[in-house]
XYZ file of C-alpha atoms in Angstrom:
103
model
C -57.877 38.346 96.057
C -59.670 41.409 94.670
C -60.198 42.854 98.143
C -56.613 42.201 99.094
C -55.537 44.203 95.964
C -57.761 47.074 97.038
C -56.410 46.960 100.560
C -52.841 46.872 99.232
C -53.422 49.763 96.883
C -55.200 51.979 99.643
C -52.402 51.250 102.030
C -49.683 52.479 99.572
C -51.782 55.498 98.576
C -51.990 56.409 102.294
C -48.223 55.825 102.960
C -47.077 57.813 99.886
C -49.846 60.350 99.464
C -49.720 61.967 102.899
C -45.905 62.605 102.967
C -45.969 63.986 99.477
C -48.729 66.412 100.285
C -47.098 67.514 103.512
C -43.790 68.051 101.757
C -45.306 70.254 99.221
C -47.147 72.346 101.827
C -43.890 72.816 103.772
C -42.252 74.229 100.595
C -45.044 76.789 100.269
C -46.688 75.052 97.232
C -50.164 73.778 97.038
C -50.883 70.096 97.588
C -50.330 67.816 94.532
C -53.011 68.285 91.869
C -55.008 65.412 90.681
C -53.173 65.485 87.464
C -49.769 65.114 89.095
C -51.004 62.304 91.341
C -52.539 60.519 88.326
C -49.207 60.615 86.362
C -47.466 58.633 89.107
C -47.216 54.821 88.955
C -47.094 52.569 91.982
C -44.482 49.924 91.596
C -43.488 47.259 94.058
C -41.053 44.373 93.534
C -37.570 42.977 94.129
C -34.498 45.027 93.168
C -32.504 42.849 90.698
C -29.613 45.186 89.819
C -28.338 48.670 90.672
C -26.064 50.578 88.326
C -25.339 54.173 89.526
C -28.619 56.052 89.754
C -30.606 53.290 87.888
C -32.051 50.111 89.182
C -34.016 47.210 87.789
C -37.014 46.170 89.711
C -38.902 42.828 88.954
C -42.590 43.074 89.994
C -44.779 40.116 91.178
C -45.745 39.348 87.519
C -42.115 38.939 86.384
C -41.993 42.269 84.567
C -38.705 44.106 84.909
C -38.782 47.936 85.214
C -35.898 50.282 85.031
C -36.233 53.302 87.404
C -33.926 56.172 88.383
C -33.305 56.635 92.119
C -31.097 59.784 92.577
C -30.570 62.685 95.082
C -34.037 64.026 94.368
C -35.686 60.733 95.319
C -36.961 60.533 98.907
C -35.602 57.199 99.948
C -36.477 55.285 103.141
C -33.858 52.509 103.575
C -31.022 51.320 101.347
C -31.841 50.257 97.846
C -29.731 47.243 97.208
C -30.035 44.076 95.007
C -32.343 41.552 96.662
C -34.504 43.902 98.758
C -38.240 44.486 98.085
C -39.314 48.130 97.514
C -42.327 50.150 96.893
C -41.927 53.189 94.724
C -43.925 56.067 93.264
C -42.532 56.380 89.649
C -43.022 59.183 87.209
C -43.726 58.450 83.503
C -40.075 59.067 82.525
C -38.823 56.458 84.987
C -37.758 58.789 87.846
C -38.779 57.545 91.309
C -40.221 60.318 93.452
C -40.172 58.183 96.558
C -38.853 54.703 97.380
C -39.441 52.615 100.500
C -37.630 49.442 101.359
C -40.169 46.982 102.575
C -39.554 44.555 105.498
C -39.091 40.870 104.465
């Protein structure tokens, strides 16, 4: 189980880390600093409710998280109730990137 968690975490760091670094380089900025990356939280779970820019996500442990998905969020897929997502979330609850996962 522990090795699965490491594999799962590594996969998501690869999926989300590379596009974020490439996007910042395209904008003429330096790649994300370690501090910026450390402030992001990886969240995955099922979307329970969507209300405007905010949605409630329930993780595998049953904890519900309220995150903001707006025009500044890079979204891959449609965030709708019932879908499973993986998201990179800032401390204030704003999602930098959201990806809808296949079922």
